[in-house]
Coordinates of C-alpha atoms in Angstrom, one line a residue:
M1 CA 44.3 -4.1 2.3
K2 CA 43.8 -0.6 4.3
N3 CA 42.1 1.1 1.0
I4 CA 40.8 -1.9 0.1
D5 CA 38.9 -2.6 3.9
D6 CA 37.7 0.8 3.5
L7 CA 35.6 0.6 0.0
Q8 CA 34.5 -2.9 1.8
K9 CA 32.8 -0.5 4.7
R10 CA 31.8 2.0 1.4
L11 CA 30.2 -0.9 -0.7
D12 CA 28.6 -2.2 2.5
L13 CA 26.9 0.8 3.0
L14 CA 25.4 1.1 0.1
L15 CA 24.2 -2.6 -0.6
R16 CA 22.5 -1.5 4.0
T17 CA 20.9 1.9 1.8
G18 CA 19.4 0.4 -0.1
C19 CA 18.1 -3.0 1.1
L20 CA 16.4 -0.8 4.0
L21 CA 14.5 0.5 1.3
M22 CA 13.6 -2.5 -0.1
E23 CA 12.3 -4.0 3.2
S24 CA 10.5 -1.1 3.5
A25 CA 8.1 -1.1 0.2
A26 CA 10.4 1.3 -2.3
D27 CA 9.7 0.8 -5.5
T28 CA 12.9 -0.2 -7.5
S29 CA 13.9 3.3 -9.3
R30 CA 13.4 5.3 -5.9
T31 CA 16.2 2.6 -4.9
M32 CA 18.7 2.8 -7.5
R33 CA 18.5 6.7 -7.0
T34 CA 19.3 6.6 -3.1
M35 CA 21.5 4.6 -4.3
K36 CA 23.4 6.1 -6.8
R37 CA 22.9 9.3 -4.4
V38 CA 24.9 7.3 -1.5
A39 CA 27.3 6.3 -3.7
A40 CA 28.3 10.2 -4.7
Y41 CA 28.4 10.9 -1.4
L42 CA 30.6 7.9 -0.3
G43 CA 32.4 8.7 -3.0
L44 CA 32.5 6.1 -5.6
P45 CA 32.7 7.0 -9.0
L46 CA 29.0 6.3 -11.0
S47 CA 30.9 5.6 -14.4
R48 CA 32.3 2.3 -13.0
L49 CA 30.0 1.3 -10.0
H50 CA 27.5 -1.1 -10.8
I51 CA 23.8 -1.7 -8.8
Y52 CA 21.4 -4.4 -9.7
I53 CA 18.3 -4.6 -8.4
V54 CA 16.0 -8.1 -7.8
Y55 CA 13.1 -8.2 -5.2
N56 CA 15.2 -10.4 -2.5
M57 CA 18.5 -9.5 -3.3
L58 CA 21.3 -6.3 -4.3
M59 CA 23.9 -6.1 -5.7
V60 CA 26.6 -3.9 -6.2
N61 CA 30.1 -4.2 -8.5
L62 CA 32.8 -1.2 -8.4
S63 CA 36.1 -1.7 -11.1
D64 CA 38.6 0.1 -12.3
G65 CA 39.6 -2.2 -14.8
E66 CA 41.8 -4.5 -13.1
R67 CA 40.6 -5.3 -10.1
S68 CA 36.3 -5.4 -10.0
F69 CA 35.2 -6.0 -6.5
T70 CA 31.2 -7.7 -5.7
K71 CA 28.8 -7.9 -2.9
F72 CA 25.7 -9.2 -2.1
Q73 CA 23.1 -8.0 0.1
R74 CA 19.8 -10.6 0.5
V75 CA 16.7 -8.3 0.9
E76 CA 15.4 -11.1 4.5
R77 CA 11.6 -9.2 4.3
H78 CA 9.2 -7.3 3.0
G79 CA 6.7 -5.1 4.3
V80 CA 5.6 -1.6 4.1
N81 CA 7.5 1.4 6.5
L82 CA 7.0 4.8 5.3
D83 CA 8.4 6.3 8.0
T84 CA 11.9 4.7 6.5
L85 CA 11.2 5.7 3.1
R86 CA 11.4 9.2 4.5
Q87 CA 13.9 8.6 7.2
V88 CA 16.9 7.3 4.2
S89 CA 16.2 9.7 2.0
H90 CA 16.8 13.1 4.1
L91 CA 19.9 10.3 5.7
S92 CA 20.7 10.8 2.0
C93 CA 20.6 14.3 1.3
E94 CA 22.3 15.6 4.7
A95 CA 25.1 12.8 4.4
L96 CA 26.3 14.8 0.9
R97 CA 25.1 18.1 1.8
L98 CA 27.5 18.4 5.0
H99 CA 29.8 15.6 4.6
Y100 CA 29.5 13.1 7.1
Q101 CA 32.5 10.8 8.3
L102 CA 30.9 7.2 7.2
D103 CA 31.3 6.7 11.2
R104 CA 28.3 8.6 11.7
Y105 CA 26.2 7.9 7.9
Q106 CA 26.9 4.5 10.0
Q107 CA 24.8 5.0 12.7
E108 CA 21.7 7.3 12.0
L109 CA 21.6 4.1 9.3
D110 CA 22.6 1.6 12.9
Y111 CA 19.5 4.7 14.2
I112 CA 17.1 4.2 11.3
A113 CA 17.1 0.3 11.0
R114 CA 16.6 0.1 14.8
Q115 CA 13.1 2.1 15.2
K116 CA 10.3 1.1 16.8
R117 CA 7.1 2.3 14.8
N118 CA 4.9 5.4 15.3
Y119 CA 2.2 2.8 16.2
S120 CA 1.4 -0.2 18.6
P121 CA 0.1 -2.9 16.7
W122 CA -3.4 -2.4 18.6
Q123 CA -3.2 1.3 17.7
V124 CA -2.3 -0.4 14.4
A125 CA -5.9 -2.8 13.9
V126 CA -7.8 -0.2 15.3
G127 CA -7.0 1.6 12.4
G128 CA -6.3 -0.4 10.0
G129 CA -10.5 -1.0 11.4
L130 CA -11.7 2.3 10.5
A131 CA -9.7 2.3 6.7
C132 CA -12.4 -0.4 6.0
G133 CA -15.2 0.7 7.5
G134 CA -14.3 4.0 5.1
F135 CA -14.4 1.5 2.7
C136 CA -17.4 0.4 3.3
I137 CA -19.2 4.5 3.5
Q138 CA -17.9 4.8 -0.4
F139 CA -19.8 1.3 -1.6
G140 CA -23.3 2.7 -0.4
C141 CA -23.4 1.0 3.7
D142 CA -25.3 3.2 6.4
W143 CA -23.0 4.4 9.5
T144 CA -24.5 1.4 11.5
A145 CA -22.7 -0.4 9.1
F146 CA -19.2 0.9 8.6
F147 CA -18.9 0.4 12.4
Y148 CA -19.5 -3.4 12.6
A149 CA -17.2 -3.9 9.1
A150 CA -15.3 -1.9 11.4
L151 CA -15.4 -3.8 13.8
A152 CA -15.0 -7.2 11.8
A153 CA -11.7 -5.5 10.1
I154 CA -9.6 -4.8 14.0
F155 CA -10.2 -8.3 14.9
G156 CA -9.1 -9.6 11.3
L157 CA -5.4 -7.4 10.9
R158 CA -5.1 -7.7 15.0
L159 CA -4.7 -11.7 13.9
R160 CA -3.3 -11.4 11.3
M161 CA -0.1 -9.5 12.9
F162 CA -0.5 -11.6 16.2
L163 CA 0.6 -15.0 12.9
N164 CA 3.0 -13.3 11.1
E165 CA 5.2 -12.2 14.5
K166 CA 4.8 -16.2 15.2
G167 CA 6.1 -16.6 11.8
S168 CA 3.6 -18.5 10.2
N169 CA 3.1 -18.6 6.7
A170 CA 1.9 -14.7 5.4
Y171 CA 0.0 -16.8 2.7
V172 CA -1.9 -19.0 5.4
N173 CA -2.0 -15.6 8.0
I174 CA -4.1 -13.7 4.7
G175 CA -6.1 -16.9 3.8
I176 CA -6.6 -17.5 7.4
A177 CA -6.9 -13.5 8.6
A178 CA -10.1 -12.7 5.3
F179 CA -11.4 -16.1 7.2
V180 CA -12.1 -14.7 10.4
S181 CA -13.2 -10.6 8.9
T182 CA -15.4 -12.0 6.8
L183 CA -16.8 -14.1 9.6
L184 CA -17.3 -12.2 12.3
A185 CA -19.0 -9.5 9.2
W186 CA -21.7 -12.3 9.0
M187 CA -22.1 -12.2 12.6
C188 CA -22.3 -8.2 12.6
S189 CA -25.2 -9.2 10.0
L190 CA -27.4 -10.9 11.8
L191 CA -28.0 -8.5 14.1
S192 CA -30.1 -6.1 11.9
V193 CA -31.5 -9.5 9.0
Y194 CA -33.6 -10.8 11.6
A195 CA -36.6 -9.7 13.4
Q196 CA -36.4 -11.3 16.5
A197 CA -32.7 -10.1 17.4
S198 CA -32.8 -5.9 15.5
S199 CA -35.9 -6.3 18.3
W200 CA -34.7 -5.9 21.3
L201 CA -31.7 -3.0 20.2
P202 CA -31.9 0.1 19.9
S203 CA -32.5 1.4 16.7
V204 CA -28.4 2.5 16.5
L205 CA -28.0 -1.2 16.1
V206 CA -30.0 -2.3 13.5
S207 CA -28.3 -1.2 9.8
S208 CA -30.2 -0.7 6.3
T209 CA -27.3 -2.4 4.4
P210 CA -26.9 -5.1 6.2
W211 CA -24.7 -7.1 3.9
H212 CA -22.5 -4.5 3.0
P213 CA -20.5 -5.4 5.8
L214 CA -19.5 -8.1 4.1
L215 CA -17.6 -6.9 0.9
A216 CA -14.9 -4.7 3.0
C217 CA -14.3 -6.1 6.3
A218 CA -10.6 -7.8 4.6
L219 CA -10.0 -5.2 2.9
F220 CA -6.6 -4.3 5.0
I221 CA -5.6 -7.1 2.7
V222 CA -5.8 -5.6 -0.5
P223 CA -2.1 -4.9 -0.8
G224 CA -2.3 -0.6 -2.4
V225 CA 1.5 -0.9 -2.5
P226 CA 2.9 -3.7 -3.9
L227 CA 0.5 -3.1 -7.0
I228 CA 0.9 0.6 -7.2
N229 CA 5.2 -0.8 -6.8
F230 CA 4.4 -3.1 -9.9
V231 CA 3.0 -0.4 -11.8
S232 CA 6.0 2.1 -11.4
D233 CA 8.7 -1.0 -11.3
M234 CA 7.3 -1.3 -15.1
L235 CA 6.8 1.8 -16.3
S236 CA 10.8 2.1 -15.4
G237 CA 11.5 -0.8 -17.1
F238 CA 12.3 -2.7 -14.1
T239 CA 10.7 -5.6 -15.0
Q240 CA 11.8 -8.1 -13.4
V241 CA 11.3 -6.8 -10.3
G242 CA 7.9 -5.9 -11.1
M243 CA 6.9 -9.1 -12.2
T244 CA 7.7 -10.6 -8.7
R245 CA 5.8 -8.3 -7.3
A246 CA 3.1 -8.9 -9.4
V247 CA 3.4 -12.6 -8.2
N248 CA 3.4 -12.0 -4.9
T249 CA 0.7 -9.5 -5.4
L250 CA -1.4 -12.3 -7.3
M251 CA -1.2 -14.5 -4.6
M252 CA -2.1 -12.3 -1.8
L253 CA -4.8 -11.9 -3.5
L254 CA -5.9 -15.9 -3.6
A255 CA -5.2 -16.1 -0.2
M256 CA -7.6 -13.6 0.5
A257 CA -10.4 -14.5 -2.3
F258 CA -9.8 -18.5 -0.7
G259 CA -10.4 -17.8 2.8
I260 CA -13.7 -15.0 1.8
A261 CA -14.8 -17.8 -0.5
F262 CA -14.3 -19.8 2.8
A263 CA -16.1 -17.6 4.9
I264 CA -19.0 -17.8 2.2
Q265 CA -19.3 -21.1 2.5
V266 CA -19.8 -21.7 5.7
C267 CA -21.5 -19.4 6.2
G268 CA -24.2 -20.1 3.4
I269 CA -24.7 -16.6 2.3
D270 CA -25.2 -17.6 -2.1
N271 CA -23.8 -14.8 -4.4
F272 CA -23.0 -11.7 -2.7
A273 CA -20.1 -11.0 -4.4
K274 CA -21.6 -10.5 -7.5
D275 CA -25.5 -9.5 -6.5
L276 CA -25.0 -6.7 -4.3
P277 CA -25.2 -3.4 -5.7
M278 CA -23.0 -1.2 -4.7
T279 CA -23.2 2.7 -6.0
P280 CA -23.2 4.5 -3.0
H281 CA -25.6 7.7 -2.5
H282 CA -24.2 9.7 0.2
N283 CA -23.5 13.5 0.3
Y284 CA -20.2 14.9 -0.4
H285 CA -19.0 15.3 3.4
E286 CA -20.2 12.2 4.3
Y287 CA -17.9 10.6 1.0
M288 CA -15.1 12.9 2.3
L289 CA -15.3 11.8 6.4
A290 CA -15.0 8.8 5.3
A291 CA -11.7 8.8 2.7
A292 CA -10.3 10.6 5.4
I293 CA -10.8 7.6 7.7
S294 CA -9.7 5.6 5.4
A295 CA -6.1 7.4 4.3
I296 CA -5.1 7.9 8.3
G297 CA -6.3 4.1 8.5
F298 CA -3.8 3.1 6.1
S299 CA -1.4 4.5 7.3
M300 CA -1.3 4.2 10.0
I301 CA -0.3 0.0 8.9
F302 CA 2.3 1.7 6.3
N303 CA 4.2 3.9 9.3
T304 CA 3.3 7.3 8.0
P305 CA 4.6 9.6 10.3
R306 CA 2.2 11.2 12.9
Q307 CA 3.1 14.9 11.6
L308 CA 1.9 14.5 8.5
M309 CA -1.5 12.4 9.6
W310 CA -2.9 15.9 7.5
V311 CA -1.7 16.2 4.3
V312 CA -2.4 12.1 4.4
A313 CA -5.6 13.0 5.6
L314 CA -6.3 16.1 2.8
G315 CA -4.8 14.1 -0.1
G316 CA -7.4 11.3 0.8
I317 CA -10.4 13.9 0.2
I318 CA -9.6 15.1 -2.7
S319 CA -9.3 12.1 -4.3
V320 CA -11.7 10.6 -3.9
C321 CA -14.3 13.3 -4.9
T322 CA -12.4 13.8 -7.5
R323 CA -13.0 9.8 -8.2
N324 CA -16.5 9.6 -7.2
F325 CA -17.6 13.1 -8.8
V326 CA -15.3 12.1 -11.9
N327 CA -17.2 8.5 -12.1
L328 CA -20.6 9.1 -11.1
G329 CA -23.0 10.9 -12.6
P330 CA -26.9 11.4 -13.2
S331 CA -26.9 7.8 -15.3
S332 CA -26.8 6.4 -11.2
G333 CA -28.7 9.5 -9.3
N334 CA -25.6 11.3 -8.6
I335 CA -24.3 14.4 -10.1
G336 CA -21.4 14.4 -11.5
L337 CA -19.1 13.9 -15.3
D338 CA -20.5 10.2 -15.1
Q339 CA -16.9 9.3 -17.4
G340 CA -16.7 6.3 -15.7
L341 CA -14.3 4.4 -13.3
V342 CA -10.5 3.9 -14.7
V343 CA -10.7 7.5 -15.9
G344 CA -11.8 9.2 -12.5
S345 CA -9.8 7.1 -11.4
F346 CA -7.2 8.1 -12.7
A347 CA -8.0 11.6 -12.4
G348 CA -7.6 11.4 -8.5
S349 CA -4.5 10.8 -8.5
A350 CA -3.5 12.3 -11.2
V351 CA -4.3 15.7 -8.8
V352 CA -3.2 14.6 -5.5
S353 CA 0.1 13.2 -7.4
I354 CA 0.2 17.0 -8.5
I355 CA -0.5 18.5 -5.4
C356 CA 1.9 16.4 -4.1
C357 CA 5.1 17.7 -6.3
A358 CA 4.9 21.2 -4.7
L359 CA 4.6 19.5 -1.1
V360 CA 7.7 17.0 -1.3
R361 CA 10.4 20.7 -0.7
Q362 CA 8.0 22.2 1.4
L363 CA 7.0 19.0 3.9
H364 CA 10.9 17.6 3.2
T365 CA 9.4 14.0 2.6
P366 CA 9.4 12.2 -0.2
H367 CA 6.5 12.0 -3.2
Q368 CA 5.7 8.1 -2.7
L369 CA 4.7 9.4 1.7
L370 CA 2.2 11.7 0.8
S371 CA 1.2 10.3 -2.2
I372 CA 0.1 6.8 -2.1
P373 CA -1.6 6.7 1.9
S374 CA -4.4 9.1 0.1
V375 CA -5.5 7.5 -3.1
I376 CA -5.4 4.2 -1.8
P377 CA -8.9 4.5 -0.5
M378 CA -9.2 4.0 -4.3
I379 CA -7.7 1.2 -5.1
P380 CA -10.7 -1.8 -6.4
G381 CA -10.1 -4.0 -4.1
V382 CA -14.0 -5.4 -4.4
L383 CA -13.7 -5.8 -7.4
M384 CA -10.3 -8.1 -7.3
Y385 CA -11.3 -10.2 -5.3
R386 CA -15.7 -10.1 -7.2
A387 CA -13.7 -11.4 -10.1
L388 CA -11.7 -14.2 -7.8
F389 CA -14.2 -15.4 -5.9
A390 CA -16.3 -15.1 -9.2
F391 CA -13.3 -17.8 -10.3
I392 CA -13.7 -19.7 -7.7
N393 CA -17.2 -19.9 -6.5
M394 CA -17.5 -21.6 -11.1
H395 CA -20.5 -23.5 -11.9
G396 CA -21.1 -23.9 -15.5
I397 CA -23.6 -21.7 -15.9
E398 CA -23.5 -18.9 -18.5
G399 CA -22.6 -16.1 -18.2
E400 CA -20.1 -16.3 -15.7
V401 CA -16.5 -16.0 -16.6
T402 CA -18.0 -12.5 -18.7
V403 CA -19.1 -11.4 -15.0
A404 CA -15.0 -13.0 -13.4
M405 CA -13.7 -11.4 -16.4
N406 CA -15.5 -8.0 -16.6
N407 CA -14.1 -7.6 -12.3
A408 CA -10.7 -8.7 -13.5
I409 CA -10.7 -6.1 -16.4
Q410 CA -12.3 -3.3 -14.7
A411 CA -9.6 -3.8 -11.7
S412 CA -7.4 -4.1 -13.5
L413 CA -8.0 -1.3 -15.7
T414 CA -8.6 0.5 -11.9
I415 CA -5.7 -0.3 -10.7
L416 CA -3.3 0.7 -13.9
F417 CA -4.6 4.6 -13.3
I418 CA -3.8 4.8 -10.4
A419 CA -0.8 3.7 -10.9
L420 CA -0.5 6.0 -13.1
G421 CA -1.7 9.1 -11.5
V422 CA 1.1 8.9 -9.0
A423 CA 3.8 8.1 -11.4
I424 CA 3.2 11.2 -13.4
P425 CA 6.3 12.4 -11.7
N426 CA 8.2 9.9 -12.4
I427 CA 6.8 9.8 -16.3
F428 CA 7.1 13.9 -16.9
F429 CA 9.9 15.7 -13.8
R430 CA 12.2 12.4 -12.5
R431 CA 15.3 13.9 -15.3
M432 CA 14.5 17.3 -14.1
I433 CA 14.1 15.5 -10.9
A434 CA 17.2 13.4 -10.0
A435 CA 19.8 16.7 -11.4
R436 CA 18.2 18.9 -9.4

């Protein structure tokens, strides 16, 4: 019985490790890989161990031919906490290398599970708001509109966090946050649109691109990490988990589009999502600043450790500038290769992913923690909700389906190639890395 109790404890620790990873938005390949590493540390023979992972449940089975032990662990919640991924990965390696006692491993795991996030709710809200402002700069707005987009996003994000804390439905919270952010951005735009309002304002508060904040104010909702994990799971053969992530992501986007569309109807704005130009004409140093702001802002939402912020900021600069150079060109009045958004996004994510591969061992941190926040500023959130907004507001006019499908296909291809760029280590080097 003592041996059975010890085995049950080891299986529990293995399941708790996997549960922490799934709750923190690890892709299924990383979860499986880390659980196998922990199983090796726990002395569980991999030839007799079977691990089954779905989105909301983990199962392990150990059999010796005569007896079989099976345990389940439910994944209660899903969020994004990249610092937890880093700590669990580090713990699994150290426990295997230094032969931790079981009690010590359990204490370290409990400490990780109880640890508070690195940033307060208001710090996250301000960071996420500034990230949306950075997106707005990439869409071609001026720096006054950057401020208005950030302001609207800050209050929308904080409201969503408050509603999540109160236990309200997550999709309803997204719709409410998108509605409030869009409404606030519209109110800010009136300061520049109406002459009576702009006449008594300082010139620095009057924007020449007053409608652009409406494109960016709700982009803190865009589920960039689930989208990337969905593609990664599909590429790695975890189709069931990948499809569940895809459905969850679609529900989030639908809730976001509904909130934005409802706000636009209330405000009486017509066709902004279809007609407003998004081609930027800023200098590259402005792209670089906006990209760094967006990467750092989303890193705060994802709970990236403070000491790695500079790496993420540089990654965001490299990814966005590479994307813009490959994407833009003479056809839009810019300097670049003019290869289009899809090719440009793949080039940006691939360059960053390869650089992150070289930094993983030096910084002792998982590839995902460095690469994902760096490429999030390239996620085509506007194209995604433009497509959904076009479908929601379809009136049977000729060409509406074409516009909606074009935006949907462009967004889907861009996300696919961003994820492919991030997944380069998994595609080409995973067996070598895993063996080492």
